[in-house]
C-alpha positions as semicolon CSV with decimal commas, in nm:
position;residue;x (nm);y (nm);z (nm)
1;M;-9,247;6,322;-15,846
2;G;-9,619;6,312;-15,785
3;D;-9,815;6,010;-15,667
4;M;-9,553;5,908;-15,411
5;T;-9,656;5,734;-15,091
6;A;-9,502;5,913;-14,793
7;V;-9,518;5,813;-14,426
8;V;-9,471;6,077;-14,155
9;T;-9,445;5,974;-13,790
10;G;-9,574;6,202;-13,517
11;A;-9,788;6,367;-13,782
12;N;-10,093;6,480;-13,587
13;R;-9,935;6,806;-13,467
14;G;-9,634;7,035;-13,483
15;I;-9,368;6,986;-13,748
16;G;-9,499;6,642;-13,844
17;R;-9,841;6,779;-13,928
18;A;-9,683;7,065;-14,126
19;V;-9,469;6,815;-14,319
20;A;-9,780;6,610;-14,396
21;A;-9,954;6,927;-14,516
22;G;-9,661;7,011;-14,745
23;L;-9,652;6,663;-14,896
24;L;-10,029;6,664;-14,945
25;A;-10,009;7,002;-15,118
26;A;-9,754;6,851;-15,358
27;G;-10,007;6,583;-15,453
28;H;-9,865;6,284;-15,266
29;D;-10,040;6,001;-15,084
30;V;-9,955;6,075;-14,721
31;V;-9,987;5,832;-14,432
32;L;-9,994;6,003;-14,093
33;V;-9,868;5,795;-13,800
34;A;-10,014;5,908;-13,468
35;R;-10,036;5,741;-13,130
36;D;-10,379;5,880;-13,046
37;R;-10,655;5,778;-13,286
38;A;-10,881;6,076;-13,215
39;A;-10,597;6,326;-13,263
40;G;-10,489;6,151;-13,582
41;E;-10,840;6,145;-13,726
42;R;-10,881;6,513;-13,641
43;A;-10,553;6,596;-13,819
44;V;-10,659;6,404;-14,132
45;A;-10,995;6,583;-14,134
46;E;-10,843;6,927;-14,083
47;L;-10,575;6,866;-14,346
48;G;-10,842;6,755;-14,590
49;G;-10,656;6,443;-14,695
50;G;-10,415;6,171;-14,603
51;R;-10,457;5,836;-14,434
52;L;-10,410;5,745;-14,069
53;V;-10,211;5,461;-13,916
54;V;-10,239;5,447;-13,540
55;G;-9,899;5,362;-13,399
56;D;-9,732;5,390;-13,059
57;L;-9,356;5,435;-13,098
58;S;-9,281;5,454;-12,726
59;D;-9,192;5,086;-12,683
60;L;-9,065;4,797;-12,893
61;R;-9,397;4,618;-12,911
62;G;-9,563;4,934;-13,039
63;V;-9,291;4,994;-13,299
64;R;-9,331;4,642;-13,435
65;A;-9,710;4,676;-13,444
66;T;-9,674;5,008;-13,625
67;A;-9,442;4,848;-13,880
68;G;-9,697;4,574;-13,941
69;A;-9,973;4,828;-13,993
70;L;-9,756;5,026;-14,236
71;R;-9,670;4,716;-14,437
72;E;-10,042;4,651;-14,474
73;A;-10,125;5,012;-14,559
74;C;-9,834;5,074;-14,796
75;P;-9,754;4,809;-15,060
76;R;-9,500;5,067;-15,177
77;L;-9,323;5,324;-14,960
78;D;-9,143;5,608;-15,138
79;V;-9,071;5,841;-14,846
80;L;-9,036;5,773;-14,473
81;V;-9,002;6,077;-14,246
82;H;-8,898;5,995;-13,889
83;N;-9,037;6,292;-13,700
84;A;-9,190;6,157;-13,376
85;G;-9,001;6,268;-13,067
86;V;-9,037;6,358;-12,700
87;W;-8,858;6,585;-12,453
88;P;-8,953;6,459;-12,107
89;S;-8,912;6,660;-11,789
90;R;-8,867;6,355;-11,566
91;R;-8,733;6,005;-11,592
92;V;-9,002;5,758;-11,700
93;L;-8,935;5,398;-11,804
94;N;-9,149;5,217;-12,059
95;G;-9,258;4,854;-12,047
96;D;-8,919;4,747;-12,185
97;G;-8,742;4,918;-11,895
98;L;-8,610;5,190;-12,127
99;E;-8,619;5,565;-12,067
100;Q;-8,893;5,720;-12,280
101;A;-8,679;5,968;-12,477
102;F;-8,421;5,700;-12,560
103;A;-8,700;5,467;-12,671
104;T;-8,886;5,723;-12,885
105;N;-8,613;5,950;-13,020
106;H;-8,345;5,692;-13,090
107;L;-8,462;5,333;-13,074
108;A;-8,802;5,373;-13,245
109;P;-8,671;5,502;-13,579
110;F;-8,388;5,248;-13,570
111;V;-8,618;4,951;-13,513
112;L;-8,877;5,085;-13,757
113;N;-8,604;5,092;-14,023
114;L;-8,517;4,732;-13,939
115;E;-8,876;4,613;-13,941
116;L;-8,954;4,787;-14,270
117;E;-8,621;4,715;-14,438
118;P;-8,751;4,463;-14,696
119;L;-9,019;4,714;-14,800
120;L;-8,766;4,999;-14,804
121;R;-8,532;4,802;-15,029
122;A;-8,811;4,693;-15,261
123;S;-8,936;5,051;-15,291
124;G;-8,605;5,239;-15,301
125;T;-8,733;5,451;-15,014
126;R;-8,613;5,801;-14,932
127;V;-8,567;5,813;-14,551
128;V;-8,550;6,154;-14,381
129;Q;-8,462;6,178;-14,013
130;V;-8,573;6,493;-13,831
131;S;-8,277;6,578;-13,610
132;A;-8,188;6,855;-13,365
133;G;-7,886;7,080;-13,353
134;L;-7,874;7,018;-12,978
135;Y;-7,712;6,681;-13,049
136;V;-7,379;6,864;-13,006
137;K;-7,463;6,903;-12,635
138;G;-7,530;6,530;-12,595
139;R;-7,327;6,276;-12,400
140;A;-7,433;5,925;-12,494
141;D;-7,348;5,659;-12,238
142;P;-7,445;5,313;-12,370
143;D;-7,458;5,177;-12,015
144;R;-7,668;5,452;-11,856
145;T;-7,858;5,646;-12,124
146;P;-8,091;5,361;-12,232
147;T;-8,240;5,332;-11,883
148;G;-8,208;5,699;-11,795
149;E;-7,962;5,651;-11,512
150;D;-7,800;5,970;-11,640
151;F;-8,136;6,146;-11,689
152;H;-8,142;6,523;-11,693
153;P;-8,455;6,724;-11,783
154;M;-8,263;6,933;-12,035
155;R;-7,969;6,725;-12,152
156;T;-8,142;6,387;-12,204
157;Y;-8,313;6,518;-12,517
158;A;-7,971;6,609;-12,658
159;D;-7,829;6,271;-12,549
160;T;-8,094;6,076;-12,736
161;K;-8,077;6,295;-13,044
162;L;-7,702;6,235;-13,046
163;C;-7,758;5,858;-13,034
164;N;-7,996;5,887;-13,326
165;V;-7,782;6,105;-13,553
166;M;-7,478;5,881;-13,498
167;M;-7,670;5,609;-13,682
168;L;-7,691;5,822;-13,997
169;P;-7,358;5,723;-14,163
170;L;-7,407;5,359;-14,062
171;W;-7,751;5,336;-14,223
172;A;-7,614;5,508;-14,533
173;D;-7,335;5,250;-14,556
174;R;-7,575;4,961;-14,498
175;W;-7,807;5,077;-14,775
176;R;-7,550;5,199;-15,026
177;G;-7,626;5,056;-15,369
178;T;-7,973;4,930;-15,268
179;G;-8,170;5,236;-15,379
180;V;-8,256;5,328;-15,019
181;T;-8,120;5,666;-14,910
182;I;-8,115;5,846;-14,576
183;D;-8,038;6,202;-14,471
184;A;-8,096;6,395;-14,148
185;V;-8,207;6,754;-14,108
186;H;-8,228;7,003;-13,823
187;P;-8,532;7,220;-13,907
188;G;-8,431;7,502;-13,676
189;V;-8,596;7,629;-13,359
190;V;-8,966;7,575;-13,416
191;R;-9,270;7,671;-13,210
192;T;-9,423;7,335;-13,117
193;G;-9,536;7,159;-12,799
194;L;-9,205;6,971;-12,771
195;G;-9,052;7,015;-12,428
196;D;-9,350;7,196;-12,278
197;R;-9,340;7,221;-11,899
198;T;-9,581;7,320;-11,625
199;G;-9,543;7,597;-11,369
200;V;-9,309;7,895;-11,398
201;P;-9,054;7,720;-11,626
202;G;-9,334;7,625;-11,861
203;A;-9,471;7,978;-11,869
204;L;-9,128;8,120;-11,946
205;L;-9,073;7,864;-12,223
206;R;-9,408;7,942;-12,382
207;A;-9,321;8,311;-12,381
208;V;-8,986;8,244;-12,549
209;K;-9,150;8,021;-12,808
210;L;-9,351;8,316;-12,935
211;L;-9,025;8,433;-13,096
212;W;-8,962;8,099;-13,268
213;K;-9,066;8,018;-13,623
214;P;-9,396;7,839;-13,695
215;P;-9,414;7,469;-13,787
216;A;-9,487;7,542;-14,153
217;T;-9,151;7,718;-14,184
218;G;-8,969;7,437;-14,004
219;A;-9,129;7,181;-14,233
220;R;-8,990;7,329;-14,554
221;P;-8,636;7,182;-14,543
222;I;-8,782;6,843;-14,448
223;V;-9,027;6,843;-14,739
224;R;-8,751;6,958;-14,973
225;L;-8,531;6,666;-14,875
226;A;-8,822;6,426;-14,903
227;V;-8,921;6,515;-15,258
228;E;-8,649;6,719;-15,429
229;D;-8,300;6,630;-15,310
230;R;-8,180;6,271;-15,338
231;G;-7,857;6,196;-15,153
232;T;-7,749;5,980;-14,863
233;G;-7,558;6,003;-14,537
234;R;-7,584;6,382;-14,528
235;Y;-7,671;6,615;-14,240
236;F;-7,848;6,945;-14,304
237;H;-7,896;7,253;-14,091
238;L;-8,207;7,389;-14,257
239;D;-8,117;7,379;-14,628
240;E;-7,740;7,388;-14,576
241;Q;-7,545;7,063;-14,581
242;T;-7,293;7,052;-14,297
243;S;-7,059;6,795;-14,149
244;L;-7,155;6,621;-13,828
245;A;-6,974;6,780;-13,535
246;P;-6,821;6,616;-13,226
247;P;-6,934;6,419;-13,036
248;A;-7,123;6,260;-13,330
249;T;-6,793;6,187;-13,507
250;D;-6,687;5,920;-13,254
251;A;-6,700;5,617;-13,486
252;A;-6,629;5,366;-13,210
253;L;-6,915;5,496;-12,998
254;G;-7,142;5,500;-13,300
255;R;-7,070;5,134;-13,373
256;L;-7,131;5,046;-13,007
257;L;-7,468;5,223;-13,014
258;W;-7,553;5,053;-13,345
259;D;-7,477;4,706;-13,209
260;Q;-7,677;4,783;-12,896
261;A;-7,977;4,898;-13,101
262;L;-7,956;4,585;-13,313
263;K;-7,981;4,375;-12,998
264;Y;-8,289;4,566;-12,885
265;G;-8,434;4,537;-13,233
266;S;-8,391;4,160;-13,242
267;A;-8,527;4,105;-12,890
268;T;-8,867;3,943;-12,865
């Protein structure tokens, strides 16, 4: 399966960079999506390969601009890895009036799928969503979570990851029979900059992270799904396929979140 074109979002550091490195080592054409041009160019140089698309996935305008840049850069798209994510310590609203974790962790991959859908269908793309086992701690409120009215410095990350993973079976159903497939994977507890804090809490977190596995280890199940294992609608904990657990099994809530994301995605 060499010579594939693979896009990895949030690829300038952490797990995303390690995924890009794994795909490059396998001989694929890798497009790194990064918000900061200098950081992206540095990652490409240090990896010794790949191409950069500068893209800001923190608001709807940025997602659409990123999609446009990817369509131009990738006449064919074999693999799309949704990796970009944030874990904010305080409530911040973007230019759309949306809380930043909701916008980046949930809405950005959803709208990017919508914007790229003709290309995905034409290419028979393999979509891999980097998830988090903490989704089981989430409580998605369609009225409050989008704007962070229920913001909590720890739980909001889980809330938005729950919103995102609840889209998995709905995307799989939408794309069934088209050649486009989608799976989600929790790569385990990985030592990255995600969720870093300042002060005493930050120091304690950094100390704990020394016990966590490095990004290269966390990237392995993601790369495996991207290039070796073709299925759809599945959720993996590392390399083990598991069923989604409550609260992600609430089909009515999932459909409500889907319809809401569609409205955001179609807004101008």
